[in-house]
PDB file of C-alpha atoms and ligand atoms in Angstrom:
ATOM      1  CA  UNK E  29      57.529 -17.067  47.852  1.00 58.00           C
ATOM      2  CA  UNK E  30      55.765 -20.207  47.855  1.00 73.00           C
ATOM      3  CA  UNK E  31      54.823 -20.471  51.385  1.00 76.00           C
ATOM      4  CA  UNK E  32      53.380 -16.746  51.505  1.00 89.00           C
ATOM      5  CA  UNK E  33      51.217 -17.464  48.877  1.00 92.00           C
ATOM      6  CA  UNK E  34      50.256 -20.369  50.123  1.00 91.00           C
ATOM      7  CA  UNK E  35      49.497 -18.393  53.279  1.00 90.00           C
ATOM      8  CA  UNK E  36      47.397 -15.974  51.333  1.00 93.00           C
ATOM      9  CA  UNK E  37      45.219 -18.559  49.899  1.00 93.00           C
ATOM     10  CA  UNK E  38      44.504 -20.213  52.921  1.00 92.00           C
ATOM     11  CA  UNK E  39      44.747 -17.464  55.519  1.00 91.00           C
ATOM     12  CA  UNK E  40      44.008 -13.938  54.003  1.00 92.00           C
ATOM     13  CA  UNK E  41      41.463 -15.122  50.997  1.00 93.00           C
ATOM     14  CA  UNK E  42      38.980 -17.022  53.358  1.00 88.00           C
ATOM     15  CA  UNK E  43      38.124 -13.385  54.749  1.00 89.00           C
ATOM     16  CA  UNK E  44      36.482 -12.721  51.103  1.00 94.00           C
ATOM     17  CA  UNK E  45      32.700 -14.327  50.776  1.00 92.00           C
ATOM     18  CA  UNK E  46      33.213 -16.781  47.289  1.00 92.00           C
ATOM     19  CA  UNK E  47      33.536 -20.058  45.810  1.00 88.00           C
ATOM     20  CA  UNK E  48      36.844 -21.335  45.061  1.00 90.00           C
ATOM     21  CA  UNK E  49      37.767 -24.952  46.479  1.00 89.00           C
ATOM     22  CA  UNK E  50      40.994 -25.954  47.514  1.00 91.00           C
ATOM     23  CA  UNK E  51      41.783 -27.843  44.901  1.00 94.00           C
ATOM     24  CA  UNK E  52      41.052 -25.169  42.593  1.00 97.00           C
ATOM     25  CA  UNK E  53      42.904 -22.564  44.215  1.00 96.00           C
ATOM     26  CA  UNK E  54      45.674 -24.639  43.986  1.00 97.00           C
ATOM     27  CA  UNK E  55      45.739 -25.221  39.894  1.00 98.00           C
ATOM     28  CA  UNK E  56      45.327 -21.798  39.474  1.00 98.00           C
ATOM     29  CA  UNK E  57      47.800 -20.839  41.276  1.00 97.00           C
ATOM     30  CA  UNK E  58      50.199 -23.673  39.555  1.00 97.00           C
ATOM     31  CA  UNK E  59      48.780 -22.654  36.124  1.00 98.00           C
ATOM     32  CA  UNK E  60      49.689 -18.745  36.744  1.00 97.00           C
ATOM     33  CA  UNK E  61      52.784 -19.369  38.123  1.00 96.00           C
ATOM     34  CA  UNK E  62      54.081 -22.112  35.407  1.00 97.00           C
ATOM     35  CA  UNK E  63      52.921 -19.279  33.125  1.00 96.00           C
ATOM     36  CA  UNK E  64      55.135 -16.345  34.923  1.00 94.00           C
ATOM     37  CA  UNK E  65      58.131 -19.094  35.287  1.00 95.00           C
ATOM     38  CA  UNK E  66      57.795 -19.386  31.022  1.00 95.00           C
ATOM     39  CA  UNK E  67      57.381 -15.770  30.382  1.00 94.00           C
ATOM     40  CA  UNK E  68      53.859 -16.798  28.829  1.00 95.00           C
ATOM     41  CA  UNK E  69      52.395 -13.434  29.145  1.00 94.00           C
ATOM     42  CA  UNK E  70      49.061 -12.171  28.425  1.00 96.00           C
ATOM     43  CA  UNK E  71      45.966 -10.931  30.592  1.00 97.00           C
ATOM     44  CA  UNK E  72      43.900 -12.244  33.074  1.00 98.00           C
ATOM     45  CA  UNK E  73      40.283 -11.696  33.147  1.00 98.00           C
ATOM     46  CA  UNK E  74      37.034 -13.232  34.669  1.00 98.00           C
ATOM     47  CA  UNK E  75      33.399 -13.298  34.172  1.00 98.00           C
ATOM     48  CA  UNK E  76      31.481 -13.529  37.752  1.00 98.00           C
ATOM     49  CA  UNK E  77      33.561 -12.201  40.286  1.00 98.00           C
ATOM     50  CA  UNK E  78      31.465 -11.500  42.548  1.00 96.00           C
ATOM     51  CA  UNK E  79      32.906 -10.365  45.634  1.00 96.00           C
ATOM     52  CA  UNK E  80      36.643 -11.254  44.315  1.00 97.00           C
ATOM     53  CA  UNK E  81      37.435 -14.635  45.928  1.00 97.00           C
ATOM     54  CA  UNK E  82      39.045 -16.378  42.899  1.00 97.00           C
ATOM     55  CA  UNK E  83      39.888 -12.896  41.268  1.00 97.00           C
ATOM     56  CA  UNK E  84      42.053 -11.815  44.010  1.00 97.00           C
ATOM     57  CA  UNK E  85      44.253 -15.403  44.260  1.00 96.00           C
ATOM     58  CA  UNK E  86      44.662 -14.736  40.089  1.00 97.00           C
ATOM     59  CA  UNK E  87      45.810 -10.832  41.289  1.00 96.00           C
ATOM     60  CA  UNK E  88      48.451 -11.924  43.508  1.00 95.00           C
ATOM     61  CA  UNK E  89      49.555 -15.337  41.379  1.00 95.00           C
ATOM     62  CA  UNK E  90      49.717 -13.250  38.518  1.00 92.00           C
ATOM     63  CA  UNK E  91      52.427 -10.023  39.867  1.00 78.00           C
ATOM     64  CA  UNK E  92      51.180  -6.945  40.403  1.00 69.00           C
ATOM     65  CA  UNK E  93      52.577  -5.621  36.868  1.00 75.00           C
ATOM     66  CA  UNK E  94      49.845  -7.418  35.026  1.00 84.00           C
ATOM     67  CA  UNK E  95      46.748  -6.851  34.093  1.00 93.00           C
ATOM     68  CA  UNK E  96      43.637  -8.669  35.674  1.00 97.00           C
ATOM     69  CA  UNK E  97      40.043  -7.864  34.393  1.00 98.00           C
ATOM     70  CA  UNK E  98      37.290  -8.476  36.553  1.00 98.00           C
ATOM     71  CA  UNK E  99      34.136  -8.623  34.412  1.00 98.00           C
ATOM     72  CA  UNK E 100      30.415  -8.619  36.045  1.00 98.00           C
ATOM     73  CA  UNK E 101      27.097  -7.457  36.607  1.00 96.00           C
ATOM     74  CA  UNK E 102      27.453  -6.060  40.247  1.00 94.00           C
ATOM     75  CA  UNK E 103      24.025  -5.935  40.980  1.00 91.00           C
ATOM     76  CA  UNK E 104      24.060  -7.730  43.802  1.00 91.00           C
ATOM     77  CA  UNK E 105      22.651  -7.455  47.607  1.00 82.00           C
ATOM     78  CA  UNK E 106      20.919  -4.140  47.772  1.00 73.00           C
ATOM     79  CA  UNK E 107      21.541  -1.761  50.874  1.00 73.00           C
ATOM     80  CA  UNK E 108      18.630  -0.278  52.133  1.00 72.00           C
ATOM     81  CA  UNK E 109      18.714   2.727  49.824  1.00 76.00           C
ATOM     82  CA  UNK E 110      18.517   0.258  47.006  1.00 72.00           C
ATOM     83  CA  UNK E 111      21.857   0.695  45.633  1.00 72.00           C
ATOM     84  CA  UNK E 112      23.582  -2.911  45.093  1.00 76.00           C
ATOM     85  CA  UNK E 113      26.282  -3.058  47.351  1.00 90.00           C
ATOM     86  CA  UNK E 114      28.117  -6.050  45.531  1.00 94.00           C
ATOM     87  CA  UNK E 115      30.964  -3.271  44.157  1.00 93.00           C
ATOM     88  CA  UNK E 116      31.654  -1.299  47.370  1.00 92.00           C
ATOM     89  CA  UNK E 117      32.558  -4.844  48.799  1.00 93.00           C
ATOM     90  CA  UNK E 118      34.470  -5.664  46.143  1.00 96.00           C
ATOM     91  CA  UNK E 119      36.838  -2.748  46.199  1.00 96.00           C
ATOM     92  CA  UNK E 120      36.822  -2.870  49.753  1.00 95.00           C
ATOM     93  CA  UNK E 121      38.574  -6.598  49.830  1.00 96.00           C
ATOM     94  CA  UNK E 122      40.872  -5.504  47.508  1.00 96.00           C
ATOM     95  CA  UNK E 123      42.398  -2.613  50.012  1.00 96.00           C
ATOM     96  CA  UNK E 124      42.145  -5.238  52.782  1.00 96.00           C
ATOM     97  CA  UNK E 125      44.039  -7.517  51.103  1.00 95.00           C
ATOM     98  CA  UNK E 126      46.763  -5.444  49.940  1.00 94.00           C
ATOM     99  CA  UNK E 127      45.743  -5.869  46.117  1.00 94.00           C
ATOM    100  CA  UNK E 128      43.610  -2.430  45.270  1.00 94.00           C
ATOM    101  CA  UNK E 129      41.775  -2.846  42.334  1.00 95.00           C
ATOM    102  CA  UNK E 130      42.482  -0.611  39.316  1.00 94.00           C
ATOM    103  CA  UNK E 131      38.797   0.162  38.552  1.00 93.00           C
ATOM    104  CA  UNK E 132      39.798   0.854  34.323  1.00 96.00           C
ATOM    105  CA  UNK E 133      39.924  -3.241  34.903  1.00 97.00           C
ATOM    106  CA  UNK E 134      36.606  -3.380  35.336  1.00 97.00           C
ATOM    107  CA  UNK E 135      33.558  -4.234  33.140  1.00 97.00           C
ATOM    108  CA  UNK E 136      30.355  -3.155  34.784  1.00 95.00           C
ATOM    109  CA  UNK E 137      27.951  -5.044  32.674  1.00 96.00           C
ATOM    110  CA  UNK E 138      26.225  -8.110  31.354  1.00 98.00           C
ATOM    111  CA  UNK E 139      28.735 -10.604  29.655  1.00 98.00           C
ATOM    112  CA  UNK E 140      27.222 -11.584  26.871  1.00 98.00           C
ATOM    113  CA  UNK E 141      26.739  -7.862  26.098  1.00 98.00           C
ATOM    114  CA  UNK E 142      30.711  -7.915  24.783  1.00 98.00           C
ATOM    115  CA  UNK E 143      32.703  -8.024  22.373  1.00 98.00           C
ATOM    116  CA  UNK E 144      36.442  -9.913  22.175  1.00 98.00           C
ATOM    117  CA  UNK E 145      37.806  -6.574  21.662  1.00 98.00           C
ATOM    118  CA  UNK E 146      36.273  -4.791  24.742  1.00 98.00           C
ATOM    119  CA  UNK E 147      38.253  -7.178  26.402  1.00 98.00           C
ATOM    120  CA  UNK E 148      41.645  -7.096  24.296  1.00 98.00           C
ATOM    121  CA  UNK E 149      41.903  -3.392  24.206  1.00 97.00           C
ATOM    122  CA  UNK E 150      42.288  -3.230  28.371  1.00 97.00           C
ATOM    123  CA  UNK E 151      44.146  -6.381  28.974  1.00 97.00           C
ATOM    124  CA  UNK E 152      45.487  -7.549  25.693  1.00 97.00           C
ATOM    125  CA  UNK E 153      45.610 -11.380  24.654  1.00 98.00           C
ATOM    126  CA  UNK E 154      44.555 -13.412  27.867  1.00 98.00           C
ATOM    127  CA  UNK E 155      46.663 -15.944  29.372  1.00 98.00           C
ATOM    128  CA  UNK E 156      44.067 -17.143  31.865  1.00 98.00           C
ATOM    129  CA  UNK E 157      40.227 -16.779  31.429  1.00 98.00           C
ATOM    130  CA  UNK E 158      37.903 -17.832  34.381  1.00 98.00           C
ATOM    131  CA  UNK E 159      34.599 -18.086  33.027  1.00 98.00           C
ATOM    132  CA  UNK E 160      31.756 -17.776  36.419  1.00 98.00           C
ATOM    133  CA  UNK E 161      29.255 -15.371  35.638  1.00 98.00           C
ATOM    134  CA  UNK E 162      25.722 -16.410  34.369  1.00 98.00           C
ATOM    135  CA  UNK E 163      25.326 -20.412  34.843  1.00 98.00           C
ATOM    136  CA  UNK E 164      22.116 -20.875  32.096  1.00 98.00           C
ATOM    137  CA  UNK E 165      23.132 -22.175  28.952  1.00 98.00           C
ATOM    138  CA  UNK E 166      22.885 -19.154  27.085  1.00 98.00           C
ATOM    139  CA  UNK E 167      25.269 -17.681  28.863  1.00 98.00           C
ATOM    140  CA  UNK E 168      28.020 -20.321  28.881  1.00 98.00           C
ATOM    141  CA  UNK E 169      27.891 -20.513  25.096  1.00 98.00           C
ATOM    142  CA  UNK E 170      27.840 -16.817  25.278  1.00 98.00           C
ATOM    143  CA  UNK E 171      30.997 -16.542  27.489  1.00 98.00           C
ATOM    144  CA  UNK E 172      33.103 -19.636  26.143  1.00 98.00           C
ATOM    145  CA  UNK E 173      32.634 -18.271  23.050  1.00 98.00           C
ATOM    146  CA  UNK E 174      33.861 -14.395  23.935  1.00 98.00           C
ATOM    147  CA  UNK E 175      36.624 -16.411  25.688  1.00 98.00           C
ATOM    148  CA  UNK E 176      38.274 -18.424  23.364  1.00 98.00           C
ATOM    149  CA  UNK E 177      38.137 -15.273  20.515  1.00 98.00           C
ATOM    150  CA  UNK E 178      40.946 -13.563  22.862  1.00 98.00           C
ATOM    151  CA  UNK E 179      42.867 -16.252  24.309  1.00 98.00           C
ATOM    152  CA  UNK E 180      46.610 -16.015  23.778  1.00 98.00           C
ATOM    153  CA  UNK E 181      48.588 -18.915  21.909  1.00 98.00           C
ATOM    154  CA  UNK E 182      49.057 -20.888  25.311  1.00 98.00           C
ATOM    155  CA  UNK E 183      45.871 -19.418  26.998  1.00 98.00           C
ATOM    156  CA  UNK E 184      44.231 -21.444  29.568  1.00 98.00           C
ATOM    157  CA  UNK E 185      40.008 -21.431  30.254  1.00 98.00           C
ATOM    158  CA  UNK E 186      38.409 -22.025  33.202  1.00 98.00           C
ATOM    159  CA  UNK E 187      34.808 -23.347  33.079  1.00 98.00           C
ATOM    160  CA  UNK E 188      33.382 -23.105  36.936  1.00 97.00           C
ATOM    161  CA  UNK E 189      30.318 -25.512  38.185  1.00 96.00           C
ATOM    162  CA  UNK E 190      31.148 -27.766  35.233  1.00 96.00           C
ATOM    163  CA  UNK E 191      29.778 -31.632  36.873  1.00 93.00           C
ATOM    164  CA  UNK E 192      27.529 -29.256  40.016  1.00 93.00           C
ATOM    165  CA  UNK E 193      24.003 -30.728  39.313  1.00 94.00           C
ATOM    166  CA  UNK E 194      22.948 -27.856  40.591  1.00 96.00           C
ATOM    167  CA  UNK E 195      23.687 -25.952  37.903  1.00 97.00           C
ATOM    168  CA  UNK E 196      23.126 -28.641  34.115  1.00 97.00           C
ATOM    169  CA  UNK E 197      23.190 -25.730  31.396  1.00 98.00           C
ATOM    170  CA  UNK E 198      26.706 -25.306  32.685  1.00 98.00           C
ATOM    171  CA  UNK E 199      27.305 -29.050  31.792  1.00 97.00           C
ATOM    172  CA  UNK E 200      25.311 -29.118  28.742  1.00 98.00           C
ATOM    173  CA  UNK E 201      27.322 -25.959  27.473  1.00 98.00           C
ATOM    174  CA  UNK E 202      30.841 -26.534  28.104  1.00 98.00           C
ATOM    175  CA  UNK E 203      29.990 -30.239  26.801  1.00 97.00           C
ATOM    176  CA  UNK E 204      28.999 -28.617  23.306  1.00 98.00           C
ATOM    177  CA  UNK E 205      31.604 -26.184  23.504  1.00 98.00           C
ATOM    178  CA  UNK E 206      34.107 -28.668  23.654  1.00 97.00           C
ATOM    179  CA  UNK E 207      32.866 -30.917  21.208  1.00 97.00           C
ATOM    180  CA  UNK E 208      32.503 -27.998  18.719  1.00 97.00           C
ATOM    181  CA  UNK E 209      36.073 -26.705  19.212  1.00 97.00           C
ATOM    182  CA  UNK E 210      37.673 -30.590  19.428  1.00 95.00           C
ATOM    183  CA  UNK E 211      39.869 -29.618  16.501  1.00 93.00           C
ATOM    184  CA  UNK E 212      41.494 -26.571  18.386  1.00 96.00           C
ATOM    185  CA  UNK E 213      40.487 -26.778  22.577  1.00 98.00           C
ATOM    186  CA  UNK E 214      41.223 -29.736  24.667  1.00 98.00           C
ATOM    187  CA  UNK E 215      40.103 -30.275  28.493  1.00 98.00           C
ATOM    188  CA  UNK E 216      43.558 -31.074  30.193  1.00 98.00           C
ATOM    189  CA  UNK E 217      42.560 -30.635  34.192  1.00 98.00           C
ATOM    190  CA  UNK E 218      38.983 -31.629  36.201  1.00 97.00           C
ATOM    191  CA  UNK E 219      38.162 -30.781  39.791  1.00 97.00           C
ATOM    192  CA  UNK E 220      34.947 -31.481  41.474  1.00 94.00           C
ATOM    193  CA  UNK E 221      33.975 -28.113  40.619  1.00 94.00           C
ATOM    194  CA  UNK E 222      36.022 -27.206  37.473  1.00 97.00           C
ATOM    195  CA  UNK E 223      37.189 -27.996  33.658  1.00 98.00           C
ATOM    196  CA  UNK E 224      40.676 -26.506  32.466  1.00 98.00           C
ATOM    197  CA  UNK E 225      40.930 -26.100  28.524  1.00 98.00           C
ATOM    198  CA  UNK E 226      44.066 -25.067  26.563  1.00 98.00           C
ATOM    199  CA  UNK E 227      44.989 -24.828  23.148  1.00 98.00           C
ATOM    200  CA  UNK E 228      45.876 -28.364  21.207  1.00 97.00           C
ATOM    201  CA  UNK E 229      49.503 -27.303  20.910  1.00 98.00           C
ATOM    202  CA  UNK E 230      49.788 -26.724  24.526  1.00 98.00           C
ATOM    203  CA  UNK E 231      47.829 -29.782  26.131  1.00 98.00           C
ATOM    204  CA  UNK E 232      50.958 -31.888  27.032  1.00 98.00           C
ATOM    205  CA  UNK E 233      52.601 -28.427  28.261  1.00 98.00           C
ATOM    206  CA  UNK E 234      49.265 -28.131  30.969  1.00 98.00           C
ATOM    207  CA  UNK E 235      49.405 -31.585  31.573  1.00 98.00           C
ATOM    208  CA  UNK E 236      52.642 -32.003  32.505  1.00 98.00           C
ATOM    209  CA  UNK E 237      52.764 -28.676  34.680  1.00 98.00           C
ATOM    210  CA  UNK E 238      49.388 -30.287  36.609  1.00 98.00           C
ATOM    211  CA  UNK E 239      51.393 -34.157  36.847  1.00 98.00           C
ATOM    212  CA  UNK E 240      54.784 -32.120  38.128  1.00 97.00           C
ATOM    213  CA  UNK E 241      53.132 -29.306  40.558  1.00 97.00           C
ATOM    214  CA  UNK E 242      54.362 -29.891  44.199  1.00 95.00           C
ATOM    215  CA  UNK E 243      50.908 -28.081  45.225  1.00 95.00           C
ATOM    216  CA  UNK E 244      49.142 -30.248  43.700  1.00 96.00           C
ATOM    217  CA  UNK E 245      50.586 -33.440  45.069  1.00 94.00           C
ATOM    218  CA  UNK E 246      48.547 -34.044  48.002  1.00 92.00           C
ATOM    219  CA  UNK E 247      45.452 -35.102  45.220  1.00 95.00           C
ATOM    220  CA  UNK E 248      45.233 -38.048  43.529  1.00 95.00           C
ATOM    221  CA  UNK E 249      45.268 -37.828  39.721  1.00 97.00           C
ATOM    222  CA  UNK E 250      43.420 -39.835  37.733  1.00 97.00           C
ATOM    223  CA  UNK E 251      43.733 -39.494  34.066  1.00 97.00           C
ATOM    224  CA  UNK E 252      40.355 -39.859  32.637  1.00 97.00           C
ATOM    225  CA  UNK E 253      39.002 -39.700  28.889  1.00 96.00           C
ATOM    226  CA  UNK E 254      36.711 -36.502  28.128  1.00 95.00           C
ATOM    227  CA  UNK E 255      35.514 -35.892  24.701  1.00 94.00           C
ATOM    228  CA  UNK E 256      38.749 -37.607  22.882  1.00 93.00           C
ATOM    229  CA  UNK E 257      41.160 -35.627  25.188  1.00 95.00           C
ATOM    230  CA  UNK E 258      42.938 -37.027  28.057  1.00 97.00           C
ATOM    231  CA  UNK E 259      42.594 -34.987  31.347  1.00 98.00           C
ATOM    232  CA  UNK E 260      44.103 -35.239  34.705  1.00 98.00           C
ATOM    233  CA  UNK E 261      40.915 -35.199  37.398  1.00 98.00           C
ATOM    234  CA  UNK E 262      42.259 -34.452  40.323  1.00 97.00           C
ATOM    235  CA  UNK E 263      40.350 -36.611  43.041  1.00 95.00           C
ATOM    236  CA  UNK E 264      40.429 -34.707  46.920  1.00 90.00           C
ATOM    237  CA  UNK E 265      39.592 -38.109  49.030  1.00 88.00           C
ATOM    238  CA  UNK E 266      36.580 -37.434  51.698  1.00 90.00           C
ATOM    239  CA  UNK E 267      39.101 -37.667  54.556  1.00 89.00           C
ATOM    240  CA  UNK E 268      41.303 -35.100  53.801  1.00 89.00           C
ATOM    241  CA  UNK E 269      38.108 -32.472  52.902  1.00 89.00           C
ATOM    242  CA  UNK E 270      36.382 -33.085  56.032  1.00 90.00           C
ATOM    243  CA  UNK E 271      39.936 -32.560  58.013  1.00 88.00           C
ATOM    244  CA  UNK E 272      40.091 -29.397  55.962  1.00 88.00           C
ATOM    245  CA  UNK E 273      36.619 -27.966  56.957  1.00 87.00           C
ATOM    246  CA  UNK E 274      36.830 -29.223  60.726  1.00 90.00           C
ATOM    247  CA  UNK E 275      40.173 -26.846  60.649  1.00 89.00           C
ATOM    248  CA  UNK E 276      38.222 -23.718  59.568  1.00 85.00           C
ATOM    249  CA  UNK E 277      35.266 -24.133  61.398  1.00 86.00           C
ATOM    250  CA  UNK E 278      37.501 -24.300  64.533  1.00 88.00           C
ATOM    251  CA  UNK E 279      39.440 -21.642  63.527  1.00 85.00           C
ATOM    252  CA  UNK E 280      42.897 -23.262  62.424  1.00 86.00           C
ATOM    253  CA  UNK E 281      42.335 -21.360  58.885  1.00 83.00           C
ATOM    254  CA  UNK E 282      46.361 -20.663  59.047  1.00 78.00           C
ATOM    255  CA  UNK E 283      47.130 -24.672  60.011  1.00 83.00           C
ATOM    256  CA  UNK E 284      44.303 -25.887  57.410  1.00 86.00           C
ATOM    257  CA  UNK E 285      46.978 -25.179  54.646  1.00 87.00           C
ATOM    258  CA  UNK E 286      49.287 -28.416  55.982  1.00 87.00           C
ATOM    259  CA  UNK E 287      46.100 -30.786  55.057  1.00 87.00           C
ATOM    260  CA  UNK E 288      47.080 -30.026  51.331  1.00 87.00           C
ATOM    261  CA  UNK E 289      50.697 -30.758  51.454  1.00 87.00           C
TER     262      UNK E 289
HETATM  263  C1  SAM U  14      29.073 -17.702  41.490  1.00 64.79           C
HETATM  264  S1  SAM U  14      29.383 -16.017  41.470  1.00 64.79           S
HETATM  265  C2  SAM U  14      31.120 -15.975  41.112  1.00 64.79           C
HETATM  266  C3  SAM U  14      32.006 -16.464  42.218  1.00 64.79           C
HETATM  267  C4  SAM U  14      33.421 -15.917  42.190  1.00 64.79           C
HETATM  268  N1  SAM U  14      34.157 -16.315  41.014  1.00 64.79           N
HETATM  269  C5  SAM U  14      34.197 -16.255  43.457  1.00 64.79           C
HETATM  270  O1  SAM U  14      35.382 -16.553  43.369  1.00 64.79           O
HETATM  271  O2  SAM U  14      33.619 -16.203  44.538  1.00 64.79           O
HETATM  272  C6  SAM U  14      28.642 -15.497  39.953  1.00 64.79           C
HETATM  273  C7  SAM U  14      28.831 -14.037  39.617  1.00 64.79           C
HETATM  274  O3  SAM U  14      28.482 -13.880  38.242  1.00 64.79           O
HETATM  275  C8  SAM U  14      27.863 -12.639  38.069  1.00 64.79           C
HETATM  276  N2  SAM U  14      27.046 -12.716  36.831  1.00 64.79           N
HETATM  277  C9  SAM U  14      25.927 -13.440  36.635  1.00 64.79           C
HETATM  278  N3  SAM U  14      25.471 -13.269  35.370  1.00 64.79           N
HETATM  279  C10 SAM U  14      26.341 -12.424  34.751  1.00 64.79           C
HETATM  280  C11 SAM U  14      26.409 -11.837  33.455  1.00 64.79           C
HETATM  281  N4  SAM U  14      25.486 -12.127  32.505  1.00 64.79           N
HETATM  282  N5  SAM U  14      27.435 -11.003  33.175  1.00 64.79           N
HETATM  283  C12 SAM U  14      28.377 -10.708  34.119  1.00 64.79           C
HETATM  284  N6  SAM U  14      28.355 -11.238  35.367  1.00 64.79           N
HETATM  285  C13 SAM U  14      27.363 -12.069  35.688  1.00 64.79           C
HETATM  286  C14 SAM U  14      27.057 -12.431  39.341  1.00 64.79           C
HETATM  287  O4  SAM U  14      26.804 -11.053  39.553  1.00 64.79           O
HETATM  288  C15 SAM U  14      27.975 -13.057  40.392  1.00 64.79           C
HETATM  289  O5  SAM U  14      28.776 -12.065  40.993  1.00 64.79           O
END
């Protein structure tokens, strides 16, 4: 049910350490479940999980009968015997959460190290690729590339940290990307944080499930020009984010979901 997911995301999921925004939560969680209400199947997978915050809204938008990879280095935060505690956590928020991770869904390794069929052999075609592993250059070209070689028919990509200046390469390499696959990929969503491709076929499809979304509703959409394609940026006015954050620093995490109705 709607509400219970909603729940999740704004309840349950702030318990996991991450980066996922609001906003972002919210398209993918319309972009999964437009996909499940179409019977567009296919897998799931993400580069950069670290400790599952976005990975674990795609496992429980996505049903529990599908298959979601979680791809990354899990080297992360050492414990004092020097072994990188990153994956313990990881597993752990997936018991506490109710989703347990199937660990043959899981690529223990560098990214750019793969191959399209690493990836198609465990999960099949994707449906939905979050790319948010390695932010240099390299690795975006890397990773958009290894993307888009198993993306389904009516596969979605999402770039993370697109427009952060903390983070250029990221720009610079989903800016090239796009502009060397204009004939076949075409940016159709923008957040503050993220760029959603599709397929050219399927761009008025994503559009129109963004424009119609009743989660999405509470953000003003501006349709803005990038790179020859027409995308919806979905603007989250000042007032309503600092309302939001006020509510989870004082606790209200379960209330905070109302701001985004
Ligand atoms: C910003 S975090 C991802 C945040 C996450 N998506 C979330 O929802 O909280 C980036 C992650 O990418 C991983 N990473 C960095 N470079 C990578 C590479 N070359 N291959 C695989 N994973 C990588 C890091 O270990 C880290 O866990």
């Amino acid at each position: 049910m709607n509400s219970d997911i909603r729940k999740f995301i704004f309840n349950d999921l702030q318990s996991v350490e991450g980066y996922i925004d609001p906003p972002d939560a919210l398209v993918f969680l319309t972009l999964l479940q437009t996909q499940n209400l179409q019977d567009l199947k296919g897998g799931v997978a993400e580069i950069g999980v670290f400790y599952g915050r976005s990975y674990f809204l795609m496992k429980a938008a996505t049903g529990i009968r599908q298959p979601v990879l979680a791809i990354d280095l899990f080297n992360l935060n050492d414990d004092d015997d020097g072994t990188p505690s990153q994956y313990r956590r990881f597993l752990a928020n997936g018991e506490k959460l109710g989703l347990p991770v199937d660990e043959n869904l899981i690529i223990h390794g560098d990214s750019t190290a793969l191959t399209p069929q690493e990836i198609v052999d465990k999960v099949g075609q994707t449906r939905f690729f979050s790319i948010d592993g390695g932010h240099m250059l390299h690795h975006v070209a890397s990773d958009a590339a290894l993307a888009t070689a198993t993306l389904a028919p009516h596969g979605v990509i999402a770039f993370d940290d697109t427009f952060n200046p903390a983070w250029p390469e990221v720009t610079v390499g989903v800016a090239d990307f796009l502009r060397q696959k204009a004939d076949e990929l075409r940016p159709f969503c923008m957040t503050k944080y993220k760029t959603y491709v599709c397929r050219s076929e399927f761009h008025a499809f994503y559009t129109a499930a963004i424009r119609e979304s009743g989660h999405l509703a509470a953000f003003e959409h501006v349709e803005t020009e990038f790179l020859g394609s027409t995308a919806i940026r979905l603007n989250n006015p000042m007032g309503r984010r600092m309302v939001y954050e006020l509510m989870v620093h004082a606790g209200m995490r379960g209330l905070s979901e109302r701001v985004y109705r």
